[in-house]
Coordinates of C-alpha atoms and ligand atoms in Angstrom, one line a residue:
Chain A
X1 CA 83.7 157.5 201.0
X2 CA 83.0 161.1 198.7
X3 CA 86.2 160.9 197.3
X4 CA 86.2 160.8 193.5
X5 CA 86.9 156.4 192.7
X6 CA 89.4 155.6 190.1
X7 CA 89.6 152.2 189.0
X8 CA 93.5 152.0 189.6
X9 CA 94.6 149.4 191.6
X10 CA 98.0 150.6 193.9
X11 CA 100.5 150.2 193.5
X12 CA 101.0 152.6 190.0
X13 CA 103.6 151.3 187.4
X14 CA 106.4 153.8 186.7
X15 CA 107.1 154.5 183.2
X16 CA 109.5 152.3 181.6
X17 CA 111.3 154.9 179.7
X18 CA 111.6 157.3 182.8
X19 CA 112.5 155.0 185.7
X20 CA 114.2 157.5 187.1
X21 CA 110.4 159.4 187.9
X22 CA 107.8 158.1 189.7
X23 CA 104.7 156.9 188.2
X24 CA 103.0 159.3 185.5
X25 CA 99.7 158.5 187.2
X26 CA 100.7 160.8 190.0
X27 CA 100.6 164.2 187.8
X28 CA 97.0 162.6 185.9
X29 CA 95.7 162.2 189.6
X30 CA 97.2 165.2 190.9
X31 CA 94.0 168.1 190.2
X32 CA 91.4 165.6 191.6
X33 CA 92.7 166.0 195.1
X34 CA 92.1 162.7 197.1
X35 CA 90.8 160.3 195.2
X36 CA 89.9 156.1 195.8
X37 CA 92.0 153.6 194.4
X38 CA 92.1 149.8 195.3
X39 CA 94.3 147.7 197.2
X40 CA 95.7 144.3 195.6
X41 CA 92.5 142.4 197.6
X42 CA 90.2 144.8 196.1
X43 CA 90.0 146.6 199.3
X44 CA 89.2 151.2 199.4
X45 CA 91.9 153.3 199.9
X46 CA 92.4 157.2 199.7
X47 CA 95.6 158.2 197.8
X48 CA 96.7 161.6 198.3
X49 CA 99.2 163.5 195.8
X50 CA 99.5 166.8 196.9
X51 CA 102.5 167.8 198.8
X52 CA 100.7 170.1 201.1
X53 CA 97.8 166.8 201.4
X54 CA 100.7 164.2 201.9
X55 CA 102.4 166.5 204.6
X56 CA 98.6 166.5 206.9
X57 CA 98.4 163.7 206.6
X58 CA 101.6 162.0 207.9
X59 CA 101.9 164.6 210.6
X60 CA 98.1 164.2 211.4
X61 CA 97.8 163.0 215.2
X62 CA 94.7 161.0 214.1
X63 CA 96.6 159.0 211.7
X64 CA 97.9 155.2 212.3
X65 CA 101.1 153.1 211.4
X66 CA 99.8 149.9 212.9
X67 CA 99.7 147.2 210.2
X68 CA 97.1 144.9 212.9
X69 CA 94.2 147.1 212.8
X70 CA 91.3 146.3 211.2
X71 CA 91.2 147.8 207.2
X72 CA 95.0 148.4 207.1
X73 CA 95.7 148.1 203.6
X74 CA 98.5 146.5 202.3
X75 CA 99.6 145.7 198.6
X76 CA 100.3 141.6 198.4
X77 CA 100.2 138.7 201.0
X78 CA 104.5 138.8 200.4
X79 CA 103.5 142.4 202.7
X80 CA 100.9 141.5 205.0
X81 CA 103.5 138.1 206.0
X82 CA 106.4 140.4 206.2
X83 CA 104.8 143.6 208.0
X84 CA 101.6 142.4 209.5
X85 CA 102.6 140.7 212.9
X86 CA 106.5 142.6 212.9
X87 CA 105.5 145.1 215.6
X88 CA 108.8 146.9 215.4
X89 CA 108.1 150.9 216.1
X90 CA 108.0 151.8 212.5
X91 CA 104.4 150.1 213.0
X92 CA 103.9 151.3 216.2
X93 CA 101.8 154.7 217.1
X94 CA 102.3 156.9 219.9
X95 CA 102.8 156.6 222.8
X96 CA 105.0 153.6 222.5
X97 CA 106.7 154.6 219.5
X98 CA 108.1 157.7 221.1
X99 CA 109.3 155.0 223.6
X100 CA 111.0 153.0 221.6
X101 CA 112.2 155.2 219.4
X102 CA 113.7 157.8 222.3
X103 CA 115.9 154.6 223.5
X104 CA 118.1 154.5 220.2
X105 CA 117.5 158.7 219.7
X106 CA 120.1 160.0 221.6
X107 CA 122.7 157.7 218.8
X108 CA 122.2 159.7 216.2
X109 CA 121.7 163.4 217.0
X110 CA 123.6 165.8 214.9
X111 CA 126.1 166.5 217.2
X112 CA 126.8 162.3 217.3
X113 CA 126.7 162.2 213.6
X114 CA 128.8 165.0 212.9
X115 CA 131.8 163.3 214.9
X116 CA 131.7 160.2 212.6
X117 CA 132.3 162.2 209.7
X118 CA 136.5 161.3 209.8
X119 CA 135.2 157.5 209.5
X120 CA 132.7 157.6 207.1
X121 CA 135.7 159.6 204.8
X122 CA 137.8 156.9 205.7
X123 CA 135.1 154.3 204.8
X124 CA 134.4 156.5 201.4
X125 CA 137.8 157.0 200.7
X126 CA 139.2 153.5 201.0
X127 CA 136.0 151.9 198.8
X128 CA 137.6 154.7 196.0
X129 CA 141.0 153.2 196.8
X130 CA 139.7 149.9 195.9
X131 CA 137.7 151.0 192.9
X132 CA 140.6 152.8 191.2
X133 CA 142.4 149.2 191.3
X134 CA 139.6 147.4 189.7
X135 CA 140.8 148.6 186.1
X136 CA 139.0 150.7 184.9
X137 CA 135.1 149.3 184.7
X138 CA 133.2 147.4 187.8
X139 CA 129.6 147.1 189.0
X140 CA 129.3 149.9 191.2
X141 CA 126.3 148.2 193.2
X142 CA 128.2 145.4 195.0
X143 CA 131.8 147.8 194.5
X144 CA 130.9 151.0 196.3
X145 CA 126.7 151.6 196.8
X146 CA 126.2 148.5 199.0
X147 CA 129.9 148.6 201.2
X148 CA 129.3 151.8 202.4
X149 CA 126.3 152.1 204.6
X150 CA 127.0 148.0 205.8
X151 CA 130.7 149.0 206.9
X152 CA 129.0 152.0 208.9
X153 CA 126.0 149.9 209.8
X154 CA 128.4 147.4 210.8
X155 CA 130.3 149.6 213.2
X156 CA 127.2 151.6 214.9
X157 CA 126.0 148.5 216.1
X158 CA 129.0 146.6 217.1
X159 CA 128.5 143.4 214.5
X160 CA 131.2 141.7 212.5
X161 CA 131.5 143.0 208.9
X162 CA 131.9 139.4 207.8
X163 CA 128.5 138.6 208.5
X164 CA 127.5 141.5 206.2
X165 CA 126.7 138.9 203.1
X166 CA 124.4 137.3 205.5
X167 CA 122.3 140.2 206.5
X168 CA 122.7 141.7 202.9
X169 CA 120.8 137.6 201.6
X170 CA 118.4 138.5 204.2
X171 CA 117.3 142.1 203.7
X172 CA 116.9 141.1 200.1
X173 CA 114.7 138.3 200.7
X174 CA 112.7 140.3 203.2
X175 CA 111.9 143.4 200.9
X176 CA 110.7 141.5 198.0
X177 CA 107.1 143.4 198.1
X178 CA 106.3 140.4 195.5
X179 CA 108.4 137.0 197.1
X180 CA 107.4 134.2 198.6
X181 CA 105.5 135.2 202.1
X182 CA 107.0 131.5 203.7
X183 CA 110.9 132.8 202.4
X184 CA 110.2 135.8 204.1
X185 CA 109.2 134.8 207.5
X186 CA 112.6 132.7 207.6
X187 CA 114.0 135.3 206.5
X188 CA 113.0 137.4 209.6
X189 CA 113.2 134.5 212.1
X190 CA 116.8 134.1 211.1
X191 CA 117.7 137.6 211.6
X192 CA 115.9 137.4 214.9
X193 CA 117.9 134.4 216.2
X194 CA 121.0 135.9 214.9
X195 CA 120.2 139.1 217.3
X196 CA 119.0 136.8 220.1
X197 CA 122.4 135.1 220.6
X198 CA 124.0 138.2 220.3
X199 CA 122.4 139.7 223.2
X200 CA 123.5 137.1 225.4
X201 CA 126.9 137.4 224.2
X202 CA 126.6 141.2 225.0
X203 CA 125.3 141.1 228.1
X204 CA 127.4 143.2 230.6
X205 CA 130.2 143.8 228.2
X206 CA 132.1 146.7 227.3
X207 CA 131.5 148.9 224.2
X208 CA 130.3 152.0 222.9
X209 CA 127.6 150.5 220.1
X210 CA 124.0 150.6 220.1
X211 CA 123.4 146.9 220.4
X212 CA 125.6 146.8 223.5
X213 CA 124.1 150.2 225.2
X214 CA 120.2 149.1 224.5
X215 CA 121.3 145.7 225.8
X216 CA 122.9 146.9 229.6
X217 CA 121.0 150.2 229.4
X218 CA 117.5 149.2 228.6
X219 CA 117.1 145.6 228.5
X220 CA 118.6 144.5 231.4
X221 CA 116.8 147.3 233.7
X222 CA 113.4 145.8 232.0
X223 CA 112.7 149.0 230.1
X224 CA 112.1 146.5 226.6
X225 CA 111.2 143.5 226.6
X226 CA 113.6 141.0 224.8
X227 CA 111.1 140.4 222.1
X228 CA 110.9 144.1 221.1
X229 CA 114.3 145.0 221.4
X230 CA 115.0 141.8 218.6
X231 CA 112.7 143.5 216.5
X232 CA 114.6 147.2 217.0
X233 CA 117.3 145.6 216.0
X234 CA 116.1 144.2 212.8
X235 CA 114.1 147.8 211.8
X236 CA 117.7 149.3 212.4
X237 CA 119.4 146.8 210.3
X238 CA 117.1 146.9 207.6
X239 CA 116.4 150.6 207.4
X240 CA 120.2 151.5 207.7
X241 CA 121.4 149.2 204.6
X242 CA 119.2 149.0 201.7
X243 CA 117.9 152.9 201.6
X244 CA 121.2 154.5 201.6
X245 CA 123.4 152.0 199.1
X246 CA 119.7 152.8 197.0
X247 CA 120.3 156.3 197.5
X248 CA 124.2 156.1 196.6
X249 CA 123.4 154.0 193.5
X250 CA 120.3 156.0 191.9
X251 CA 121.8 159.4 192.8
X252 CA 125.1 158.5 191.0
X253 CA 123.0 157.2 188.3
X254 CA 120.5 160.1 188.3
X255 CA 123.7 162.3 188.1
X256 CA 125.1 160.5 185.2
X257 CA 122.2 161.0 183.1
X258 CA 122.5 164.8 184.2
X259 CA 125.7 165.8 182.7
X260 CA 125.9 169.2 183.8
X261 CA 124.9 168.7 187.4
X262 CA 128.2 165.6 187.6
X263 CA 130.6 168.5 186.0
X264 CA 129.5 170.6 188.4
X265 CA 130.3 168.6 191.2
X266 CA 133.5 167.7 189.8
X267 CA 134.3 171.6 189.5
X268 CA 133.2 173.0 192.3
X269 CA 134.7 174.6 195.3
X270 CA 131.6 175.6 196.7
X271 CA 131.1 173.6 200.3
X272 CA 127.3 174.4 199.8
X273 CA 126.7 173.0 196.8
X274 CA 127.0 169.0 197.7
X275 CA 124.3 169.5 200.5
X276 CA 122.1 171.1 198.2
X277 CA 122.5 168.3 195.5
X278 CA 122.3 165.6 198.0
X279 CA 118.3 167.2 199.2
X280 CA 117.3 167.4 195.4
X281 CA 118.6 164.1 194.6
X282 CA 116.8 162.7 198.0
X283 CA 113.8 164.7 196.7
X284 CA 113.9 163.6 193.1
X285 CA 114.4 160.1 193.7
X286 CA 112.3 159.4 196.7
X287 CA 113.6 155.6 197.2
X288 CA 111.2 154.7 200.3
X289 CA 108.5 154.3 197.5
X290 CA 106.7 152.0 199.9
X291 CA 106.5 153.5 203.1
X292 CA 103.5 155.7 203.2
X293 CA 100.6 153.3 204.0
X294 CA 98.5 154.5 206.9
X295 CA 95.2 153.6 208.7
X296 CA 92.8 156.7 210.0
X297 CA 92.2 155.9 213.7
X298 CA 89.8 159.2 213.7
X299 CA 88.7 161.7 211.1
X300 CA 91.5 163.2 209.4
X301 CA 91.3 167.0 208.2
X302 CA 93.5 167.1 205.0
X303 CA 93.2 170.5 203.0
X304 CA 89.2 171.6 202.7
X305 CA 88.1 168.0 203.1
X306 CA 87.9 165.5 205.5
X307 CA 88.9 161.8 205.6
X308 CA 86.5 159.3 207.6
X309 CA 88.3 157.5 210.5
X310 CA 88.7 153.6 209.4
X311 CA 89.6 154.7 205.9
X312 CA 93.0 153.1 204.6
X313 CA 95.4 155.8 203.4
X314 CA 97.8 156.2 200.4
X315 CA 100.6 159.2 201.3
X316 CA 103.7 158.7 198.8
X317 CA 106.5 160.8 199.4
X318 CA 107.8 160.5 195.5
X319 CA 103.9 162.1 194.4
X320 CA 104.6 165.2 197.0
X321 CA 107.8 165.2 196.7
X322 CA 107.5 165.9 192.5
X323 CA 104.2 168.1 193.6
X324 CA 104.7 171.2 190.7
X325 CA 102.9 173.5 193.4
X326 CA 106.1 172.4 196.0
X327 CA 108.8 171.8 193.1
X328 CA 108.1 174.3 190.4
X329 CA 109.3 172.1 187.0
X330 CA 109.4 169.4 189.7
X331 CA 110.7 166.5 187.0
X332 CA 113.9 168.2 186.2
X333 CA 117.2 168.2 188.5
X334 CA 118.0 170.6 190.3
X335 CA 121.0 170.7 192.2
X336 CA 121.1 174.6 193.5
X337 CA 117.0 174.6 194.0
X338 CA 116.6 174.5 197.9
X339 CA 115.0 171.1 198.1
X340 CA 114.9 171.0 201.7
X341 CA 111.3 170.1 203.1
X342 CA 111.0 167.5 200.6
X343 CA 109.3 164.4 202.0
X344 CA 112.4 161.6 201.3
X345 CA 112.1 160.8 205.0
X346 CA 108.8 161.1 205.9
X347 CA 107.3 163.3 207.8
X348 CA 105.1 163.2 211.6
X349 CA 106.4 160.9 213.8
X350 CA 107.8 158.7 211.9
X351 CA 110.3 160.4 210.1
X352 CA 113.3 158.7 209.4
X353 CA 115.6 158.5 212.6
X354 CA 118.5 157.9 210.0
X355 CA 118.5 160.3 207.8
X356 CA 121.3 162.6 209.4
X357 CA 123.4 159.9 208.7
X358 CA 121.9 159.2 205.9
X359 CA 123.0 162.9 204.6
X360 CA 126.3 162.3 206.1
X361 CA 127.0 159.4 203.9
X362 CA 125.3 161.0 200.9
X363 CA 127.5 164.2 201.4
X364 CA 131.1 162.5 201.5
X365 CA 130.1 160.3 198.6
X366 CA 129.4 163.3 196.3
X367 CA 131.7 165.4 197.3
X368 CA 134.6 162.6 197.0
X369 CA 133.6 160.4 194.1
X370 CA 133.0 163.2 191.2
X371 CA 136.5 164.9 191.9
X372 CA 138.5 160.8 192.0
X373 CA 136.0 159.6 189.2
X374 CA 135.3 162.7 187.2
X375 CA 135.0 160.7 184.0
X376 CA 132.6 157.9 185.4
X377 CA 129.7 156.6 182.8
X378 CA 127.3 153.8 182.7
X379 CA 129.0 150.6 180.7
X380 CA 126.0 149.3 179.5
X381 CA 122.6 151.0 177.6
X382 CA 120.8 152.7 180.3
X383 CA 117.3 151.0 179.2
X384 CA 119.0 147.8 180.3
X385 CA 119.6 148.1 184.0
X386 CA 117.8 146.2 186.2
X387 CA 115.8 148.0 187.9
X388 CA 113.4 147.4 191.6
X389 CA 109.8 148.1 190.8
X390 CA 108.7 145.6 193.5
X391 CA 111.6 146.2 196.3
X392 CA 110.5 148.1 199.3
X393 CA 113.2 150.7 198.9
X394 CA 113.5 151.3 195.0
X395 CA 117.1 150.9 193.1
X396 CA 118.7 149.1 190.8
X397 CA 120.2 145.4 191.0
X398 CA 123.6 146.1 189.5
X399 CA 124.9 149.2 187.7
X400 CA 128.4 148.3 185.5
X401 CA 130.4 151.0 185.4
X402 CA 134.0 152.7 183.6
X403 CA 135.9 155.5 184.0
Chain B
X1 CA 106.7 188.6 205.1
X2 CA 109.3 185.5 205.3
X3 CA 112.6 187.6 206.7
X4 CA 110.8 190.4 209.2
X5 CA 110.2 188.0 212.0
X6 CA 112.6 190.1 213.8
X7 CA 111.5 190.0 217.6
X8 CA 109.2 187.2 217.2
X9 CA 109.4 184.4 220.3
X10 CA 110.4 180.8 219.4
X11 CA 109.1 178.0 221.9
X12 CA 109.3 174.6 221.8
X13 CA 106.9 171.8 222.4
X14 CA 109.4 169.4 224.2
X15 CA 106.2 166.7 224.2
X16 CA 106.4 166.3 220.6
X17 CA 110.3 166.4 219.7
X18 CA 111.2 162.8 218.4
X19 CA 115.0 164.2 217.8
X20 CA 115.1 164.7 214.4
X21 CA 117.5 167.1 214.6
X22 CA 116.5 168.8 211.4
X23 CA 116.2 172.2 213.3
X24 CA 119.5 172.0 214.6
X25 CA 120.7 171.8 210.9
X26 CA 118.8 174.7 209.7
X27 CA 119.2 177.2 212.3
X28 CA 122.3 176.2 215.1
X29 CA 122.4 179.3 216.7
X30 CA 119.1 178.5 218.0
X31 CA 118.5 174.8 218.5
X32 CA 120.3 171.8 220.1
X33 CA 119.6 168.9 221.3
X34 CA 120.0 167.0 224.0
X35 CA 123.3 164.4 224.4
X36 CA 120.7 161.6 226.3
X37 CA 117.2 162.4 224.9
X38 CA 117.9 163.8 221.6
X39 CA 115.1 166.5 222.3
X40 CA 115.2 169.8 221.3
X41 CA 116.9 172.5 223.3
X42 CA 116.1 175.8 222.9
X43 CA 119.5 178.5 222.8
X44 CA 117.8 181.8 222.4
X45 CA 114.3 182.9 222.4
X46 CA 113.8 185.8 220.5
X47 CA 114.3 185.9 216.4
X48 CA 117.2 188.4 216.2
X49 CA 118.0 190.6 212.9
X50 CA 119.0 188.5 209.7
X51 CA 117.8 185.6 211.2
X52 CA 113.9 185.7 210.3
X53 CA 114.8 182.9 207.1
X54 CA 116.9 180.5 209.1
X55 CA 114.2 180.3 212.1
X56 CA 111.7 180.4 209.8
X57 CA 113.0 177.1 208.0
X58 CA 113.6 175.3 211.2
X59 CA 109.7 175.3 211.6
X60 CA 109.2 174.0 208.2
X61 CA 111.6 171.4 208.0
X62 CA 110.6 169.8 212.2
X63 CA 109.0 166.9 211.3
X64 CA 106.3 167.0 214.0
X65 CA 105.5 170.9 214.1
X66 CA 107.5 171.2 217.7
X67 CA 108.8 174.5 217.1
X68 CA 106.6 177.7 217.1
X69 CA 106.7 181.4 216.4
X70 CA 104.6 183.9 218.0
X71 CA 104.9 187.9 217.2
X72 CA 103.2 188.8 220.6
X73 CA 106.5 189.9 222.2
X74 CA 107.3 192.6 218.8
Ligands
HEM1 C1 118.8 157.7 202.2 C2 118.5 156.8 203.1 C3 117.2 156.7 203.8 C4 115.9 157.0 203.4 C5 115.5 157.5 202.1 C6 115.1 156.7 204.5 C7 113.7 156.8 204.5 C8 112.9 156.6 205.6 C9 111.4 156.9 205.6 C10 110.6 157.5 204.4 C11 111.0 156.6 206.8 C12 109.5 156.8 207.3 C13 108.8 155.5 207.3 C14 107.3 155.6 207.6 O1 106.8 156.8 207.7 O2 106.7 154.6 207.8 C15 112.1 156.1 207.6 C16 112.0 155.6 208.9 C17 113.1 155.1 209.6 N1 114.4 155.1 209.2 FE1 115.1 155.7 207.4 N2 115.8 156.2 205.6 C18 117.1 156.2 205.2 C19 118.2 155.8 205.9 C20 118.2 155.3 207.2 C21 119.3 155.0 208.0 C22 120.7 155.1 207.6 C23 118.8 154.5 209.2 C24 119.5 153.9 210.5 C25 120.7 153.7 210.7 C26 117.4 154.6 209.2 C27 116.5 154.2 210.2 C28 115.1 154.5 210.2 C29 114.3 154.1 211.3 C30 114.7 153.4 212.6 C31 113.0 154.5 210.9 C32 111.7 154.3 211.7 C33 111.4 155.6 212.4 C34 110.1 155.6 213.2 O3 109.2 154.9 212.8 O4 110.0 156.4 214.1 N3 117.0 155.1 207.9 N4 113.2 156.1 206.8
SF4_2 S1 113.3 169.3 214.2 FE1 111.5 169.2 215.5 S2 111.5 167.0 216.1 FE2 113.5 167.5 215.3 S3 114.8 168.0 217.0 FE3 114.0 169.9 216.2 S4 112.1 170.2 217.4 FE4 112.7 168.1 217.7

């Protein structure tokens, strides 16, 4: 490859003292254009760390998701065991992607998401309910960040919210980028069987969730095989919890440590304002700090320059997404800067079929925790959370709270 | 300029919609999307006064490049 080689091997370390940011690496790399680094095997791969680059790239129609071809690169064996062979449509390309994906689509349009706004207030309001009788302090993780998107998860798909410490044991397992690649298989076989005997038990029933409609609507008339719908099941499981409870933990977090921005949210009257804190802190924290490895099935055209088909590809969302030529001061939080466009969910094909709920949940957290918690702080040193460096979805373990 | 798209046709490229629905958010007047595919529907064709910004950010923000704008029709 022409590309400029560095000797960095990906992925980059973030800077202990600003966690909150992603690596400091990004910003060195950022003038070179696309540049080689190396893969944990030693293997090429061309990072890219321009917004603008970043953007070609993932809506490029030469570019590949499909972690069984040849050269994809991936960043420990824990990866390759947990991604390689799991052929769910987040690692499928077009044409049967759009396939799979159309089937759960028509869920989670904006018009569908907008009428589950009453529920997720309810769900929002009753965790505060709970957290005002916990006595002033609790860990705000396991209290508020992690309930919300399982309860809603939960009740999209039609499963019993008691099984929600299961699936929580299992998700964590699974997106250890570092764990054991044996503990991880398990870990997806027992998800799998857990869906399997739930398809027989929905088999011509009644109900409005996803599980049951994919089951009578597309399984049954043999438009999925049972194999693949398992493994839709367990992308929508996974990508539905740990991203958003990430998202409610960090952005809390992130707004703490931004004392001006929380005030403002517990003053305002403005309905605008939440959705345009919500799309900075999506942009800002960029938790999907994983999900931006690619394959080039052909030549791929990125800027002036020209990437060879059969190179691996580096896009991270968090380098674009704090790209100075995008974000002007890109570092600092900004709730009122119009952070829409930011790359949080992806972009091509691929973009995150969540994320309107995603923003629904974000939006009724902020606007209803500052105003019942306006006095909310962190109960321990900030340099001593426990933080996710090797988590698929970055966050932080626990976060003790007070108010 | 971004806000004199005034008169400027809007089509859609029904192929490539995968439903994000981010065009819906950013300019309603204009896009929907459809209850059982989740594909974009298109409301009104041509950009009318004031709305050259909102139109204008539905294109940016489509994940897939599905919407376009041609000033043929001005
Ligand atoms: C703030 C929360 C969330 C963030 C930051 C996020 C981020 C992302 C990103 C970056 C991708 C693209 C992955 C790639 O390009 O390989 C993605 C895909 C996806 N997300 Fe999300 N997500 C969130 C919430 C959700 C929720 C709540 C759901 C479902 C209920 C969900 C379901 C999916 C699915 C199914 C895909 C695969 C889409 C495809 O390959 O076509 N996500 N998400
Ligand atoms: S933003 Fe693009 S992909 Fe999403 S619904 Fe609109 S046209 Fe389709």
């Amino acid at each position: 490859m022409s590309f400029p080689t560095s000797d960095d091997v990906w992925p980059f370390a973030r800077d202990s003292a600003q966690p909150l940011l992603p690596p400091p690496r990004f910003a060195e790399l950022r003038d070179e254009g696309l540049v080689e680094v190396k893969m944990y095997d030693g293997a090429p791969a061309v990072l890219a760390t321009k917004y603008a680059d970043i953007r070609d790239i993932l809506m490029s129609d030469a570019v590949s998701s499909d972690g069984t071809l040849p050269n994809f690169p991936y960043v420990s064996d824990a990866t390759r065991a947990n991604r390689g062979e799991r052929r769910t449509f987040d690692r499928l390309d077009p044409p049967i992607h759009d396939e799979h994906r159309a089937m759960l689509a028509s869920n989670f349009t904006q018009k569908r998401i907008r009428e589950l706004r009453p529920f997720v207030e309810e769900v929002v309001s009753n965790l505060l309910d709970e957290m005002e009788k916990a006595n002033g302090s609790a860990d705000f993780v396991t209290m508020f960040a992690q309930p919300i998107p399982a309860q809603i998860i939960c009740r999209l798909l039609g499963l019993p919210l008691t099984d929600a410490p299961f699936f929580f044991d299992r998700i964590h397992i699974w997106t250890n980028d570092q764990g054991n690649p044996d503990d991880i298989v398990k870990a997806t076989a027992e998800l799998l069987e857990y869906f399997d005997q739930l398809i027989d038990e929905r088999i011509g029933a009644e109900g409005s969730d996803i599980i049951t409609g994919l089951v009578n609507k597309q399984l049954v008339p043999g438009h999925i095989s049972r194999p693949q719908l398992l493994l839709t099941f367990h992308l929508l499981l996974i990508a539905g919890f740990d991203t958003t409870t990430n998202m409610i933990g960090l952005g809390t977090l992130l707004l703490l440590r931004n004392p001006d921005a929380w005030r403002e949210l517990v003053e305002t009257e403005d309905p605008e304002l939440v959705p345009s804190a919500v799309e900075e802190l999506l942009r800002f924290l960029s938790v999907a700090h994983s999900t931006h490895i690619r394959l080039a099935r052909g030549p791929i055209p990125v800027g002036h320059q020209l990437i060879p088909a059969g190179a691996g590809i580096l896009a991270p969302q968090g380098a674009g997404n704090h790209d100075p030529a995008q974000f002007p001061d890109p570092d600092t939080l900004d709730i009122h800067r119009d952070a829409r466009g930011h790359l949080a969910f992806g972009a091509g094909v691929h973009q995150c079929l969540g994320q309107q709920l995603a923003r629904l949940e974000l939006n009724v957290v902020f606007s209803l925790l500052p105003k019942r918690f306006p006095d909310l702080q962190l109960d321990v040193p900030f340099d001593e959370l426990p933080f996710r460096p090797n988590s698929m979805v970055y966050g932080v373990e626990s976060m003790p709270v007070r108010w | 300029m971004a806000s004199t798209i005034n008169g400027e046709r809007i089509s859609v490229l029904e192929d490539k919609c995968i439903g994000a629905g981010n065009c819906v958010d950013a300019a309603e007047k204009y896009f929907d999307q459809d209850d059982d595919t989740a594909k974009v529907v298109l409301l009104r064709d041509v950009v009318e006064p004031g709305d050259g910004d909102s139109v204008r950010r539905a294109v940016n923000v489509c994940p897939v490049a599905a919407i376009l704008l041609n000033s043929s029709g001005a």
